[in-house]
PDB file of C-alpha atoms in Angstrom:
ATOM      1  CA  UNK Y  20    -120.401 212.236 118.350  1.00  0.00           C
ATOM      2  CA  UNK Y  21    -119.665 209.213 116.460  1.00  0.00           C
ATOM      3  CA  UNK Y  22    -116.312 208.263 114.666  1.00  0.00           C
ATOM      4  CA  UNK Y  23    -115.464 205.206 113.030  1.00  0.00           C
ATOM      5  CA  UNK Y  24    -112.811 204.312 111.265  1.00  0.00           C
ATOM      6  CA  UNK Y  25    -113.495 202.923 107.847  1.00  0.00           C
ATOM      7  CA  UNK Y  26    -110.036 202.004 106.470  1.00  0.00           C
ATOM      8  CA  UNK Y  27    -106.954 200.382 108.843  1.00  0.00           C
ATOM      9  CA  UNK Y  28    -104.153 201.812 107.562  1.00  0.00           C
ATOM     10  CA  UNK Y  29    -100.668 201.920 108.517  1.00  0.00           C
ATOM     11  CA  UNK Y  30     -99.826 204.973 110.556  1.00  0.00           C
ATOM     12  CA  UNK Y  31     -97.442 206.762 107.884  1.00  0.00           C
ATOM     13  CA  UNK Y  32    -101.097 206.634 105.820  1.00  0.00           C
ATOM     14  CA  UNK Y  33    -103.478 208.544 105.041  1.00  0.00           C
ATOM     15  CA  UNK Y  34    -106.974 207.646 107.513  1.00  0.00           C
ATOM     16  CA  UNK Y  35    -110.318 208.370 106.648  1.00  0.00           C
ATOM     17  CA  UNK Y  36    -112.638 208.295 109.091  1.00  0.00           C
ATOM     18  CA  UNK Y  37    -117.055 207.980 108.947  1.00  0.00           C
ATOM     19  CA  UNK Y  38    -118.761 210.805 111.375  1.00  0.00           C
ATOM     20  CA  UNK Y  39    -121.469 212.196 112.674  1.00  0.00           C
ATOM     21  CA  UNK Y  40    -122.526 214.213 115.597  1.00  0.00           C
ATOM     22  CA  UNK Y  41    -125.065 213.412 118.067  1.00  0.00           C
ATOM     23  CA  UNK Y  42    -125.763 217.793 118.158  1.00  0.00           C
ATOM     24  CA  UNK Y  43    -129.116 219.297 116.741  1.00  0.00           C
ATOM     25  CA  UNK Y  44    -126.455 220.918 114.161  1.00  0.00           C
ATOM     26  CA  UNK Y  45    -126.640 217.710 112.174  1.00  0.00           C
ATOM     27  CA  UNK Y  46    -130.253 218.241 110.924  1.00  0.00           C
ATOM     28  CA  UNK Y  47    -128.413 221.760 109.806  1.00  0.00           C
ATOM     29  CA  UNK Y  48    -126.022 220.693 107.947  1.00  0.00           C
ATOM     30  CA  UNK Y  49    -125.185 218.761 104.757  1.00  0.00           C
ATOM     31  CA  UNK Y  50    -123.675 215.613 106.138  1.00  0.00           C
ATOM     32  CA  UNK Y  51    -122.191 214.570 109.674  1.00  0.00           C
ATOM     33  CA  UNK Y  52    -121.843 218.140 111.248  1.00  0.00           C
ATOM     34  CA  UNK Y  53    -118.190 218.299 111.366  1.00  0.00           C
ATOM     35  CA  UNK Y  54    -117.374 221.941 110.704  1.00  0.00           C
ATOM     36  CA  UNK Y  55    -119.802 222.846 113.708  1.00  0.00           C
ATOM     37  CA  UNK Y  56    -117.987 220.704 116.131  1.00  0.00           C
ATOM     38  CA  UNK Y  57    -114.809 221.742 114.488  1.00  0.00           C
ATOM     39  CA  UNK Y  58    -115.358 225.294 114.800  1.00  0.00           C
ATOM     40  CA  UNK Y  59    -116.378 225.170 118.444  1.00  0.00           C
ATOM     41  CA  UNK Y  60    -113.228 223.803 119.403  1.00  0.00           C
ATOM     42  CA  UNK Y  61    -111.514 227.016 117.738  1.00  0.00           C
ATOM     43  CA  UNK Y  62    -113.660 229.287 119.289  1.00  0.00           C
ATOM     44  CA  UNK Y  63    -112.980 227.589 122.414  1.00  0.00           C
ATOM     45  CA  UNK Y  64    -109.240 229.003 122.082  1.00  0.00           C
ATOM     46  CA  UNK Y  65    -110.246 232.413 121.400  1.00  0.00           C
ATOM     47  CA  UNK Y  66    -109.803 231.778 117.905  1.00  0.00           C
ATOM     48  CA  UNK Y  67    -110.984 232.596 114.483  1.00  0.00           C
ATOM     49  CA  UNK Y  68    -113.627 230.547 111.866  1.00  0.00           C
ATOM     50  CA  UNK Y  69    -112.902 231.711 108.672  1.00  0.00           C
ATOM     51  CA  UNK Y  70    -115.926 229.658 106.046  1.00  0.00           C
ATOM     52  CA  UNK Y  71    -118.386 230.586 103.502  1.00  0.00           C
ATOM     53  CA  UNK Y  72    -121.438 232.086 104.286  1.00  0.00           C
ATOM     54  CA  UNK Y  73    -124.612 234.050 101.965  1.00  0.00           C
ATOM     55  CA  UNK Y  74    -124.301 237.662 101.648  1.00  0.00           C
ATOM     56  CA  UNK Y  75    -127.664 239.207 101.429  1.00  0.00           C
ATOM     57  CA  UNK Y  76    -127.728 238.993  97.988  1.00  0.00           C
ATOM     58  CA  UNK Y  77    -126.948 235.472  98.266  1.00  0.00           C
ATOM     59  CA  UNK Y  78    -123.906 235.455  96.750  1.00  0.00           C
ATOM     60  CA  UNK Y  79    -121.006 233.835  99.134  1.00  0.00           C
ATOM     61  CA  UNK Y  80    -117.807 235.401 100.369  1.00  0.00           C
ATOM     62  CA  UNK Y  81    -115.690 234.152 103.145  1.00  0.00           C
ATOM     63  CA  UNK Y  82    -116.304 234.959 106.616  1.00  0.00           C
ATOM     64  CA  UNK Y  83    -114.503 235.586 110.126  1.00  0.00           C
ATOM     65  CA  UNK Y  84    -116.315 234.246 113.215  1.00  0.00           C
ATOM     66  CA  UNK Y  85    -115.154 234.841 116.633  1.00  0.00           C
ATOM     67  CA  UNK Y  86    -118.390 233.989 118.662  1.00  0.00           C
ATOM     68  CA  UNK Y  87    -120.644 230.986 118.500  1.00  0.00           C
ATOM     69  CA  UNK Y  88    -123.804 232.712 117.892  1.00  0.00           C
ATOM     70  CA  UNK Y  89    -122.859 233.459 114.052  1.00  0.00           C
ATOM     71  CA  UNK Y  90    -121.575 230.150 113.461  1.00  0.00           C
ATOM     72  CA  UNK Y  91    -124.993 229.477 111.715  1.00  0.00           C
ATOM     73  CA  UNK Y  92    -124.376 231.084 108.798  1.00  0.00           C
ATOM     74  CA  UNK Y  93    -121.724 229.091 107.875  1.00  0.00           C
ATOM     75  CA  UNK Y  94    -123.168 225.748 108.442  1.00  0.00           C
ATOM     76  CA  UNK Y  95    -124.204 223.826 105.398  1.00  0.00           C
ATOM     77  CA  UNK Y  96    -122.688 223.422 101.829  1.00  0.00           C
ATOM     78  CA  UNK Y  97    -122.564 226.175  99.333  1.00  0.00           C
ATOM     79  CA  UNK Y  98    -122.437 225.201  95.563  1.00  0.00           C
ATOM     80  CA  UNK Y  99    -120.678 228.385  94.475  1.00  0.00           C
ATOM     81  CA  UNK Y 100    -117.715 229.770  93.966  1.00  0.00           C
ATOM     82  CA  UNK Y 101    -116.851 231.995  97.022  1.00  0.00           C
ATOM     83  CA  UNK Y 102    -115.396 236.157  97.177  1.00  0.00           C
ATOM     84  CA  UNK Y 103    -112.549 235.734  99.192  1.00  0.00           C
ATOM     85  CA  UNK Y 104    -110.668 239.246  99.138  1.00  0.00           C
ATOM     86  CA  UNK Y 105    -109.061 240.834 101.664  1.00  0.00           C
ATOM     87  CA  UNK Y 106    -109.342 237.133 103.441  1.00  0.00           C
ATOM     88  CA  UNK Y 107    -105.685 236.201 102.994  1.00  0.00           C
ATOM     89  CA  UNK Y 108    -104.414 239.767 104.503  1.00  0.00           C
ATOM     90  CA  UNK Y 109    -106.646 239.562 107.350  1.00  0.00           C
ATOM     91  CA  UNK Y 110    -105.818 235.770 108.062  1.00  0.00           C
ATOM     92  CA  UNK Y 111    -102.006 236.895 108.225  1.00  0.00           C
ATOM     93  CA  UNK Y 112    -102.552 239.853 110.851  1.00  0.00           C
ATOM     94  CA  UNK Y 113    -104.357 237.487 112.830  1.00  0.00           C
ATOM     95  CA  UNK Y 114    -101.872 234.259 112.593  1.00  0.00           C
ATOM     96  CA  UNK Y 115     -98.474 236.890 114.038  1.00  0.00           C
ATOM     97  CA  UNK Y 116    -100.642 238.634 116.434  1.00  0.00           C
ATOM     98  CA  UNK Y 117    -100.645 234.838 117.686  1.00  0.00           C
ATOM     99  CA  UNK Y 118    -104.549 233.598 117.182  1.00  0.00           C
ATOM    100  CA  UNK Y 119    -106.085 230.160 116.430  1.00  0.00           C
ATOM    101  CA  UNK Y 120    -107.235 230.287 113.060  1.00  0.00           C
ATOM    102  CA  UNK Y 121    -109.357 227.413 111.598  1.00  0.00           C
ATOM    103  CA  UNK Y 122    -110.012 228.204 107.788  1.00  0.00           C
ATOM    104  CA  UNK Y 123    -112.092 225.898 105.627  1.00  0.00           C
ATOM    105  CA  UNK Y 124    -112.435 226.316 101.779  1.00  0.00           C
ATOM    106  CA  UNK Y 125    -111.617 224.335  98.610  1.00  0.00           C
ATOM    107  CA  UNK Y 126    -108.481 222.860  97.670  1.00  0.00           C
ATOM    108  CA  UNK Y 127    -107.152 225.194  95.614  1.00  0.00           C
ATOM    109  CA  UNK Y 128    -108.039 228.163  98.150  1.00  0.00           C
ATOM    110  CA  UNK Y 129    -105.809 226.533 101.186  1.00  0.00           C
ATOM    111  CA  UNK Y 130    -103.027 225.798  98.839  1.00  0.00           C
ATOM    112  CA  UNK Y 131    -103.684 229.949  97.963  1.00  0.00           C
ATOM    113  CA  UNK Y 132    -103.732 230.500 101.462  1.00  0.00           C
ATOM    114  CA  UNK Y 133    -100.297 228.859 102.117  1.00  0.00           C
ATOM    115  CA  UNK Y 134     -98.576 230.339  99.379  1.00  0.00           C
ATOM    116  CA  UNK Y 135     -99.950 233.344 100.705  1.00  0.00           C
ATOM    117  CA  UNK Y 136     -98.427 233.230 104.131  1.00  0.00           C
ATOM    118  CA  UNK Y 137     -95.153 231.967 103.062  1.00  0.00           C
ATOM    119  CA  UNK Y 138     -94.590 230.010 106.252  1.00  0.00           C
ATOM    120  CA  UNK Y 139     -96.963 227.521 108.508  1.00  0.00           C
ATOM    121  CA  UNK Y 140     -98.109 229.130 111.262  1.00  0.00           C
ATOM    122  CA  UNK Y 141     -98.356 226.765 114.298  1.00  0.00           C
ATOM    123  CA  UNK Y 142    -101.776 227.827 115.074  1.00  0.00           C
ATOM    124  CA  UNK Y 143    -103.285 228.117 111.586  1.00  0.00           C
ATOM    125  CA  UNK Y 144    -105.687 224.799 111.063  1.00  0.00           C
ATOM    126  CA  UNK Y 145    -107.007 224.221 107.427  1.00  0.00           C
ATOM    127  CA  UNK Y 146    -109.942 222.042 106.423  1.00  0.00           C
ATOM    128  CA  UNK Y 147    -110.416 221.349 102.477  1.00  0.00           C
ATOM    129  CA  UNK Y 148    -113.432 219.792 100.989  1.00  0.00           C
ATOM    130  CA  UNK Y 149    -113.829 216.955  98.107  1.00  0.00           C
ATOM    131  CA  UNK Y 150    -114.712 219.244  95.197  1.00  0.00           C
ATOM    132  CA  UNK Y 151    -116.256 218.407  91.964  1.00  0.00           C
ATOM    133  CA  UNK Y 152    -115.887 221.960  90.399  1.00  0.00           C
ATOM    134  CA  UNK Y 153    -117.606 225.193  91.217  1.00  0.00           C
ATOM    135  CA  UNK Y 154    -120.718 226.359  89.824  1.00  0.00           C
ATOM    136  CA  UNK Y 155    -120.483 229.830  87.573  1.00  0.00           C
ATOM    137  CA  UNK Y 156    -122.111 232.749  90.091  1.00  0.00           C
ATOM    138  CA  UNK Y 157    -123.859 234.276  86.687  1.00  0.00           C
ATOM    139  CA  UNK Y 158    -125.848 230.730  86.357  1.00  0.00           C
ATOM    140  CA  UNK Y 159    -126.436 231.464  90.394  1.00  0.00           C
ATOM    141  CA  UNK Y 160    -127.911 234.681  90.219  1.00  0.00           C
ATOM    142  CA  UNK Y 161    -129.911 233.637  86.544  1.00  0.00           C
ATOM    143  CA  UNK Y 162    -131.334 230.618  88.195  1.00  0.00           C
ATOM    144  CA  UNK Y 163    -132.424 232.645  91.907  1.00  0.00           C
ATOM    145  CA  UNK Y 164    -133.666 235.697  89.643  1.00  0.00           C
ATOM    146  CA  UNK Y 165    -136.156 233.140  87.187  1.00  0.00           C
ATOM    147  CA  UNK Y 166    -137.352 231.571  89.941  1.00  0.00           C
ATOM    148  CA  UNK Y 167    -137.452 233.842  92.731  1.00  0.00           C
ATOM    149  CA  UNK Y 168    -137.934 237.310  94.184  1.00  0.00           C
ATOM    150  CA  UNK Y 169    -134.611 237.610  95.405  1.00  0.00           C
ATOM    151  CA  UNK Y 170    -135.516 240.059  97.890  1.00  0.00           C
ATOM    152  CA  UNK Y 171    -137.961 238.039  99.414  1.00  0.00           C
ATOM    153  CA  UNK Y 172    -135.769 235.165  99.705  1.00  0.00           C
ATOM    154  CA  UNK Y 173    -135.083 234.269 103.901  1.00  0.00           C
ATOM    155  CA  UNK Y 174    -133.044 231.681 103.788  1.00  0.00           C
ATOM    156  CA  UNK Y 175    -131.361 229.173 101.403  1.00  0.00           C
ATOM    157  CA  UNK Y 176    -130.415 225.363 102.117  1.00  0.00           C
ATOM    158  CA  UNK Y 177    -128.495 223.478  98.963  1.00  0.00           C
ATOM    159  CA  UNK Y 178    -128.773 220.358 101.218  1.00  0.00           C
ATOM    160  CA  UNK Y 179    -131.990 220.062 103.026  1.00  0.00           C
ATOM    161  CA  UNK Y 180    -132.759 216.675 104.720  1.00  0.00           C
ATOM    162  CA  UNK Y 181    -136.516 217.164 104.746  1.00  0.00           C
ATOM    163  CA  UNK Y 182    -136.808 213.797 102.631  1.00  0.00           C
ATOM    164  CA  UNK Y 183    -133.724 212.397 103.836  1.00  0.00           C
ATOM    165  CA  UNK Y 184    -130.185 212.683 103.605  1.00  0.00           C
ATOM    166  CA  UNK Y 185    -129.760 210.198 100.821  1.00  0.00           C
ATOM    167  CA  UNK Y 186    -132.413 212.414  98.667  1.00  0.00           C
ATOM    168  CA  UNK Y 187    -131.224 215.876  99.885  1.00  0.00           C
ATOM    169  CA  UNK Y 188    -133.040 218.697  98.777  1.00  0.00           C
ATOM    170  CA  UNK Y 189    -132.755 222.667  97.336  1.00  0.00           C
ATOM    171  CA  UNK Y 190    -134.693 224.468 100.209  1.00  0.00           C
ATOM    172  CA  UNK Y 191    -135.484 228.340  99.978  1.00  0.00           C
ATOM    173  CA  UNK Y 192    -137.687 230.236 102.310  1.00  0.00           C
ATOM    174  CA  UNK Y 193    -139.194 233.342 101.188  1.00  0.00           C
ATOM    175  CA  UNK Y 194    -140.923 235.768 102.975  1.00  0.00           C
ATOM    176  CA  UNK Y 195    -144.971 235.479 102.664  1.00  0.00           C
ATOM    177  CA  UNK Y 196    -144.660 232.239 100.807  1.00  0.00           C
ATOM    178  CA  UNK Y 197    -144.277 228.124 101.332  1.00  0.00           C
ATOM    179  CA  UNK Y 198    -140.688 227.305 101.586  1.00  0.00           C
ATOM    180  CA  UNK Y 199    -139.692 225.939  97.779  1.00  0.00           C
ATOM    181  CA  UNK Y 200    -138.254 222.104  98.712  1.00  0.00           C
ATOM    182  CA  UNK Y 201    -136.946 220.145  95.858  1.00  0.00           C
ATOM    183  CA  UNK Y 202    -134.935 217.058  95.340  1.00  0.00           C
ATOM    184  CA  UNK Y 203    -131.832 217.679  94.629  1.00  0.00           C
ATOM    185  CA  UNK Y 204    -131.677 215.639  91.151  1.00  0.00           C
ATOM    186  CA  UNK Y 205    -134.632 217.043  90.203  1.00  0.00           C
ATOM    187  CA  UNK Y 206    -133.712 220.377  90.776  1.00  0.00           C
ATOM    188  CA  UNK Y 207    -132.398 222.760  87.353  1.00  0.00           C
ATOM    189  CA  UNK Y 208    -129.130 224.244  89.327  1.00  0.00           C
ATOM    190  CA  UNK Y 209    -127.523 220.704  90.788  1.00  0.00           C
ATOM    191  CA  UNK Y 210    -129.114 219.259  87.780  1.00  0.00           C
ATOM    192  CA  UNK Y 211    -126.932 221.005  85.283  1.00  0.00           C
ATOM    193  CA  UNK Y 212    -123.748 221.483  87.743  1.00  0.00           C
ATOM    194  CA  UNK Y 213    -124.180 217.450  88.273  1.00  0.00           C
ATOM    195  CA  UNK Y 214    -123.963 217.402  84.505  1.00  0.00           C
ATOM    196  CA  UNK Y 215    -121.195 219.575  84.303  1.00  0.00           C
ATOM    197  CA  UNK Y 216    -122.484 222.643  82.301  1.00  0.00           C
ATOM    198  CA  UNK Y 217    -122.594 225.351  84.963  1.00  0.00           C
ATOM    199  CA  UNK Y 218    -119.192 224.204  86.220  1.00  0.00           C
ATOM    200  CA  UNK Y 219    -116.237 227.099  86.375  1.00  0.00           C
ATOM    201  CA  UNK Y 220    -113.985 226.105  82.735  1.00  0.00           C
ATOM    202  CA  UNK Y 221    -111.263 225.670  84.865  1.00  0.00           C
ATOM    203  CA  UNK Y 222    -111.905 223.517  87.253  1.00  0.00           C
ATOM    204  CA  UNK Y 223    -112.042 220.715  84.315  1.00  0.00           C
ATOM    205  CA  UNK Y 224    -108.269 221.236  84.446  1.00  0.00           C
ATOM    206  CA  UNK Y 225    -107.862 221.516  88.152  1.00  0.00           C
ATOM    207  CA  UNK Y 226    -104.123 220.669  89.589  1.00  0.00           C
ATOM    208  CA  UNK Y 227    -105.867 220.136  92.942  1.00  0.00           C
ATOM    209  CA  UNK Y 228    -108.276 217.679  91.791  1.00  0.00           C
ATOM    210  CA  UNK Y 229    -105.763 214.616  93.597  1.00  0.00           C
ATOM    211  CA  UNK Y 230    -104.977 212.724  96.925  1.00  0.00           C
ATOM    212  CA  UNK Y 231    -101.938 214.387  98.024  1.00  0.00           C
ATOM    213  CA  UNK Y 232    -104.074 217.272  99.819  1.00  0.00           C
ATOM    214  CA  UNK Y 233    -101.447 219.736 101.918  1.00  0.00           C
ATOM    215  CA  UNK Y 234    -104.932 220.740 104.124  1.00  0.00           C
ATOM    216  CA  UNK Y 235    -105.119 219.305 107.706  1.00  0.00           C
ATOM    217  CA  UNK Y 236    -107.949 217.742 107.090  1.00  0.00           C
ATOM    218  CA  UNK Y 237    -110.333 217.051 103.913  1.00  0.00           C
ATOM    219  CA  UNK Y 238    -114.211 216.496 104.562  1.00  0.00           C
ATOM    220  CA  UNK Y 239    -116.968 214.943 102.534  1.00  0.00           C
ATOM    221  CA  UNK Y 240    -119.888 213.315 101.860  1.00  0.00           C
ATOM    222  CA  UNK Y 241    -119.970 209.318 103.363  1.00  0.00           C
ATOM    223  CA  UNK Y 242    -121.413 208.505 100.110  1.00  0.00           C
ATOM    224  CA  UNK Y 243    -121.499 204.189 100.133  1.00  0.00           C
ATOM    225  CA  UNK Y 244    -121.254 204.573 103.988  1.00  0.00           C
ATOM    226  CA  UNK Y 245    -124.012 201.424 103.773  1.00  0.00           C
ATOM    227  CA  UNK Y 246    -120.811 199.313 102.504  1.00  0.00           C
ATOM    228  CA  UNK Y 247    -118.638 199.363 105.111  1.00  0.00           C
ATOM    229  CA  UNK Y 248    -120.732 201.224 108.148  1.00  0.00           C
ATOM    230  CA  UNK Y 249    -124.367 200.608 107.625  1.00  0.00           C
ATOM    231  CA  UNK Y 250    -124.650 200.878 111.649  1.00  0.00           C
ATOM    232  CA  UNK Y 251    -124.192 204.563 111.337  1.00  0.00           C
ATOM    233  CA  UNK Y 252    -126.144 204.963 108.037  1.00  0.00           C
ATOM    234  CA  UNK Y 253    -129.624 206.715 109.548  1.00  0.00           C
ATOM    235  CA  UNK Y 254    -129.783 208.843 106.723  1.00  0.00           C
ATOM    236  CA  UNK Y 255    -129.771 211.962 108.513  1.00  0.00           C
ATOM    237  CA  UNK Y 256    -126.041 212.841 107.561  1.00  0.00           C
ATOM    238  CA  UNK Y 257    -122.473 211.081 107.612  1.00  0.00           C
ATOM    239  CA  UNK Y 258    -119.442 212.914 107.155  1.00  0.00           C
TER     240      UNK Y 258
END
């Protein structure tokens, strides 16, 4: 893996940091690959993942991994606004029977999540992402059922780096058919979110939309990594 740090701050400040990993889970996932290696290091402490992952209706809920083998389905972005009930509860049980949890979500769900729980729990780790706003789930499901045979649909990929990272692409495999790969700006869905149509009305008056995150850590995209580290710019993914 690579890190580099891309701002020298004073230690009382915020760092931010350009990654990526030198793991085949890169060409997975939507940037760098930092939940993978992230994760690992959880499970590694007989702990719990708790992400978002594709139901089989693609629709996305949170889930809880405890073995490396199902980490898969949480790898990679997912433009949507996730089901997380009963995810708070079970986090809780976990955290006083005295496992590692690692929980990744949006903003607002790890400030939920604390509020939640009351207290920090020493071994509770949360990762928050850089969010825009979340697409509705009814403009989801119109946009999969126009376009596709949702039962036929394999596998789904918001962020596939078949033409690059820098032009990442809407991927879906369906069964008995060519896999459906379009650019991201041209595609209908990440067209009309990027314009802000499809977004969730209130995430236009987010609280959480600031830089004094509470989460551990906050990921995204190295967009303008060529600016300041164009030695780690391959366009495969930087985090």
């Amino acid at each position: 893996m690579t890190f580099y740090m891309i701002n020298q701050l004073s230690p009382e400040l915020k760092r931010a940091f350009a990654y990526r990993s030198n793991s085949s889970t890169r060409k997975l996932s939507s940037s760098g690959s930092v939940f993978p290696n992230l994760a690992k290091t959880v499970l590694g402490l007989n702990g719990v993942v708790v992400a978002a992952a594709f139901d089989d209706k693609y629709s996305v809920h949170h889930v809880f991994i405890d073995q490396e083998e199902d980490l898969s389905q949480a790898i990679g972005s997912k433009y949507l606004q996730s089901d997380g009930r009963g995810a708070f509860a079970r986090i809780k049980k976990l955290l006083i029977n005295g496992r590692v949890v690692l929980f990744i979500g949006m903003t607002c769900q790890v400030e939920g999540l604390l509020a939640y729980l009351g207290n920090r729990f020493e071994k509770l780790y949360t990762v928050d992402l850089i969010c825009m706003g979340i697409p509705s789930p009814g403009v989801w499901r119109s946009y999969l059922s126009t376009f596709f045979n949702i039962p036929y649909i394999e596998s789904i990929n918001f962020k596939d780096k078949t033409y690059g990272w820098h032009k990442f692409s809407m991927k879906i495999k369906s069964r008995g058919s060519d896999p459906f790969i379009q650019p991201g700006f041209d595609n209908p869905f990440f067209e009309t979110m990027f314009k802000g149509y499809n977004l969730r009305p209130s995430c236009f008056k987010c609280r959480f939309k600031n830089e004094n995150k509470i989460a551990d850590l906050t990921l995204a995209d190295c967009w303008g990594c060529e600016n300041y580290v164009p030695e780690l710019d391959d366009n495969k993914g930087l985090s």
